[in-house]
mmCIF file with all atom_site columns, C-alpha atoms in Angstrom:
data_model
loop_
_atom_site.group_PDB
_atom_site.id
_atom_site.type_symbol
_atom_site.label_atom_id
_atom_site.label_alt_id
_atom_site.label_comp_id
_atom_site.label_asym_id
_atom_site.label_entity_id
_atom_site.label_seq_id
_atom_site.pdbx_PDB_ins_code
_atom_site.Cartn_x
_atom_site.Cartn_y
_atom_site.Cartn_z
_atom_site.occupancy
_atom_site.B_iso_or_equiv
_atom_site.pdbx_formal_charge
_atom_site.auth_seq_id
_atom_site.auth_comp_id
_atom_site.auth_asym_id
_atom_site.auth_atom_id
_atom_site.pdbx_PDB_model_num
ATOM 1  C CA . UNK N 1 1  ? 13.726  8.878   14.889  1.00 0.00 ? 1  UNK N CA 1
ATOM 2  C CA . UNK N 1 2  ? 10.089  8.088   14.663  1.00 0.00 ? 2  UNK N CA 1
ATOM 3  C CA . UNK N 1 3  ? 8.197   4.481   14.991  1.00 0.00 ? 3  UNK N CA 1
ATOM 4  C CA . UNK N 1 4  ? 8.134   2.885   11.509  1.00 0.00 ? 4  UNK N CA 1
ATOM 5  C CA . UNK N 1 5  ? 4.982   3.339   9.584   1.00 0.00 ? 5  UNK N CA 1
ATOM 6  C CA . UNK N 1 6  ? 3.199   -0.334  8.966   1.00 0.00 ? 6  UNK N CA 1
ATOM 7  C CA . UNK N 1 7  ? 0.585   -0.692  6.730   1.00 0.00 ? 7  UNK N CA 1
ATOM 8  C CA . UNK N 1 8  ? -0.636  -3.407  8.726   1.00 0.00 ? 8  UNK N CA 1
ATOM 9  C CA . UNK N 1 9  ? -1.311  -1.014  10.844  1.00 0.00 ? 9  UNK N CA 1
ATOM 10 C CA . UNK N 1 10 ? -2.405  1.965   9.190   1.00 0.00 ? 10 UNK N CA 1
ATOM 11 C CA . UNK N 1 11 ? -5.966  3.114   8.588   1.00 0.00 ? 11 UNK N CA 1
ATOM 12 C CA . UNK N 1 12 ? -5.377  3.208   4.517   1.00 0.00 ? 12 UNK N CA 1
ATOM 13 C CA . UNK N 1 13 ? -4.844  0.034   4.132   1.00 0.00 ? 13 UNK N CA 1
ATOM 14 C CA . UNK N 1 14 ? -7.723  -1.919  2.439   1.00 0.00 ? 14 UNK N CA 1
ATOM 15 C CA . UNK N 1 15 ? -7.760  -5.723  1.674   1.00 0.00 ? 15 UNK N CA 1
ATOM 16 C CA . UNK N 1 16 ? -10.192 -6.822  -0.833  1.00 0.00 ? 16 UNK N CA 1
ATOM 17 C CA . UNK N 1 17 ? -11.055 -10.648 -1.608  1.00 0.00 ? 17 UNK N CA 1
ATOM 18 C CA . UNK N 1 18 ? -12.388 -11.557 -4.416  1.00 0.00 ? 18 UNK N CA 1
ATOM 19 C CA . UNK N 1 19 ? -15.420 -14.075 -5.180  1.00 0.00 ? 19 UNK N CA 1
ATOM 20 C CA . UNK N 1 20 ? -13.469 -17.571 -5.473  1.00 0.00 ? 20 UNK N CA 1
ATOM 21 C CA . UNK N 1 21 ? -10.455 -16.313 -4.591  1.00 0.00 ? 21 UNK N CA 1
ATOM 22 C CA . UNK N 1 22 ? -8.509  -17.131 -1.188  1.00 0.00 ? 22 UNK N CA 1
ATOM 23 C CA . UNK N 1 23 ? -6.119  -14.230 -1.386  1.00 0.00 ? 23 UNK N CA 1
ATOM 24 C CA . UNK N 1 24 ? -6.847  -10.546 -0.410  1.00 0.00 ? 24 UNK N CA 1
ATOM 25 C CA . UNK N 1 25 ? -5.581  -7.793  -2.497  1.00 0.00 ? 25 UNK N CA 1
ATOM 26 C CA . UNK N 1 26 ? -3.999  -5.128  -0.683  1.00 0.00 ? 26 UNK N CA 1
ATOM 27 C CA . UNK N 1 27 ? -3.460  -1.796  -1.368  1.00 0.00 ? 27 UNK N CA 1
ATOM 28 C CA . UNK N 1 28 ? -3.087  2.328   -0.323  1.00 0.00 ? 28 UNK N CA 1
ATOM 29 C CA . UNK N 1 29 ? -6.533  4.718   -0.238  1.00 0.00 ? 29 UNK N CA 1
ATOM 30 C CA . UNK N 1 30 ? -4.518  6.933   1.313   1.00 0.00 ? 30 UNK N CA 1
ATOM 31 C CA . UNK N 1 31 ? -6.369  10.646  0.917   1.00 0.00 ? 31 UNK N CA 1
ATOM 32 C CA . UNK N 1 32 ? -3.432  12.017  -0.953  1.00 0.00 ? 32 UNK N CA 1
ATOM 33 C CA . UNK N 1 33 ? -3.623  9.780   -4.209  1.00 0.00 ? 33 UNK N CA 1
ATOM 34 C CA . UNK N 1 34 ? -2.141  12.289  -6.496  1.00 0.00 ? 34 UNK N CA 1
ATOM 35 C CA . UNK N 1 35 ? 1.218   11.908  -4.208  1.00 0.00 ? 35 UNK N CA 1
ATOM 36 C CA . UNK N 1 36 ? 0.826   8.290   -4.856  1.00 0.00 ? 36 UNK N CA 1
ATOM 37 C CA . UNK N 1 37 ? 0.077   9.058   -8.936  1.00 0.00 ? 37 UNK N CA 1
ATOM 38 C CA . UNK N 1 38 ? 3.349   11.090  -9.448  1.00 0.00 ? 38 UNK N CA 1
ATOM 39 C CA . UNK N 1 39 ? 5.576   9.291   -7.477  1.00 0.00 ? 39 UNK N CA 1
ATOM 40 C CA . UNK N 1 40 ? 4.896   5.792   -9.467  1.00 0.00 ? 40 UNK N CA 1
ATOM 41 C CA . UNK N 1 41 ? 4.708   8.651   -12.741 1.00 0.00 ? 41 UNK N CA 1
ATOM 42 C CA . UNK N 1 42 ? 8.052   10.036  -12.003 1.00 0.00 ? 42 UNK N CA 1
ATOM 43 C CA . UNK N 1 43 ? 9.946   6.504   -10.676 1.00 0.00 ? 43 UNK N CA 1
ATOM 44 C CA . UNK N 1 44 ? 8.571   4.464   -13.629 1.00 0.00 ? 44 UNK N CA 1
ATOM 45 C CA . UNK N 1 45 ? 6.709   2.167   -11.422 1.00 0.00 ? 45 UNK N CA 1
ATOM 46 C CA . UNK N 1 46 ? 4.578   -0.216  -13.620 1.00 0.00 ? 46 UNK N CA 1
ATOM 47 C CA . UNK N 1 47 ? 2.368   -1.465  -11.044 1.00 0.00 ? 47 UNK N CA 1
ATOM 48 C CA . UNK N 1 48 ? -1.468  -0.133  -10.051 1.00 0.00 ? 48 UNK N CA 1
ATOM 49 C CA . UNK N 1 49 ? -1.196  2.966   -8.117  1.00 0.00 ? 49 UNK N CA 1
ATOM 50 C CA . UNK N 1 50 ? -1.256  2.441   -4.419  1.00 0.00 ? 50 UNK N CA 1
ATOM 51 C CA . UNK N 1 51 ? -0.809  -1.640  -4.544  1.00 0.00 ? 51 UNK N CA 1
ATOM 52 C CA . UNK N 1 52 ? 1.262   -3.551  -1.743  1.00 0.00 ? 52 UNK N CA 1
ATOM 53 C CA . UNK N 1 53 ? 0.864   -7.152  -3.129  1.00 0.00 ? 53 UNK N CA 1
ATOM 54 C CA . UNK N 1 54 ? -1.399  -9.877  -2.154  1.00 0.00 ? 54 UNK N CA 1
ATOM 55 C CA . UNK N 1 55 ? -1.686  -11.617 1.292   1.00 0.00 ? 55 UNK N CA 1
ATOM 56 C CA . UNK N 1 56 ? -1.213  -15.048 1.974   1.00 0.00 ? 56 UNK N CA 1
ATOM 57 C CA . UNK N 1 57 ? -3.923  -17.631 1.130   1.00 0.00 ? 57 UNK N CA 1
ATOM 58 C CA . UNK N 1 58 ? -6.985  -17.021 3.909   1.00 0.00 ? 58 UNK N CA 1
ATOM 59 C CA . UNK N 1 59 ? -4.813  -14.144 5.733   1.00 0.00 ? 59 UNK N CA 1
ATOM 60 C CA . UNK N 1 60 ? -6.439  -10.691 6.363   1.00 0.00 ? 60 UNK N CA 1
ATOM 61 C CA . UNK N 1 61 ? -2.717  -9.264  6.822   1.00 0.00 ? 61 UNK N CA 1
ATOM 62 C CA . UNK N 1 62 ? -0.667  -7.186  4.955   1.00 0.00 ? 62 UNK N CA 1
ATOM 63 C CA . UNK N 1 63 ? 2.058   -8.463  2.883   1.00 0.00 ? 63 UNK N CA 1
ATOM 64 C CA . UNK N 1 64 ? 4.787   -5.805  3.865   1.00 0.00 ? 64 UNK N CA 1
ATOM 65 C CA . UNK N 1 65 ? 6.135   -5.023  7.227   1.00 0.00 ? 65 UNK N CA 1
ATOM 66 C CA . UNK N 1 66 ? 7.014   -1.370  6.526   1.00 0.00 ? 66 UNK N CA 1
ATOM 67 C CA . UNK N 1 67 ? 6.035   1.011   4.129   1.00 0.00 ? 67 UNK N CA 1
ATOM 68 C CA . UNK N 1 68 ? 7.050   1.617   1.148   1.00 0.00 ? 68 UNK N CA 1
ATOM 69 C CA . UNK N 1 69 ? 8.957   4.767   -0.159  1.00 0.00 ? 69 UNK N CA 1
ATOM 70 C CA . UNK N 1 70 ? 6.195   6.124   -1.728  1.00 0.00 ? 70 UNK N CA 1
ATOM 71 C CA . UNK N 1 71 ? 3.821   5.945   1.471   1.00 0.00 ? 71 UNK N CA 1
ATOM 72 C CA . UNK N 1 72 ? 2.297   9.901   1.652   1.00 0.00 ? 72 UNK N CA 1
ATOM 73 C CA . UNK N 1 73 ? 2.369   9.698   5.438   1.00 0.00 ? 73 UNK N CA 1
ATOM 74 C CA . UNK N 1 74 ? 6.589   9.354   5.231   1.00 0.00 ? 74 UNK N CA 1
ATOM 75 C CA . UNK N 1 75 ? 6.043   12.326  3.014   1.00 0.00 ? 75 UNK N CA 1
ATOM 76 C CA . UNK N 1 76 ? 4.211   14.247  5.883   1.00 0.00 ? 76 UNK N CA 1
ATOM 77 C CA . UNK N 1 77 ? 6.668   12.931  8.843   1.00 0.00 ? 77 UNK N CA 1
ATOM 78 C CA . UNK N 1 78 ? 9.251   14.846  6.550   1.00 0.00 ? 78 UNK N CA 1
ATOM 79 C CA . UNK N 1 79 ? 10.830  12.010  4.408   1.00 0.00 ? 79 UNK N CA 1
ATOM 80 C CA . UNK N 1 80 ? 11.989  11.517  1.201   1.00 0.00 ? 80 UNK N CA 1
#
């Protein structure tokens, strides 16, 4: 089985911080958004396309250790 795919890692992964704000925002710019589009279309998922969560205060790293399910590069190493 391959490595596991960390967004911390990954070249897709942006983190934005806000003016007055001592959280960064993190989310997927993966290439592939209308993967991204349908799967949160087609699982009901609620959230912004392509959002992982926020980091902790004054941390440039990514909330999540592994992907999630509806990462387009599991998609491409033959996942779900």
């Amino acid at each position: 089985m391959a490595d596991k795919i960390r967004c911390a890692d990954c070249e897709h992964c942006k983190g934005v911080r806000k003016m007055n704000n001592t959280r960064y925002e993190f989310s997927c710019e993966h290439p592939d958004e209308s993967y991204i589009k349908n799967y949160f279309m087609t699982h009901k998922i609620k959230k912004m396309y392509g959002f992982l969560g926020f980091g902790k205060p004054f941390s440039k790293e990514a909330p999540i250790k592994t992907s999630p399910a509806w990462c387009p590069k599991k998609k491409q190493e033959g996942g779900k």
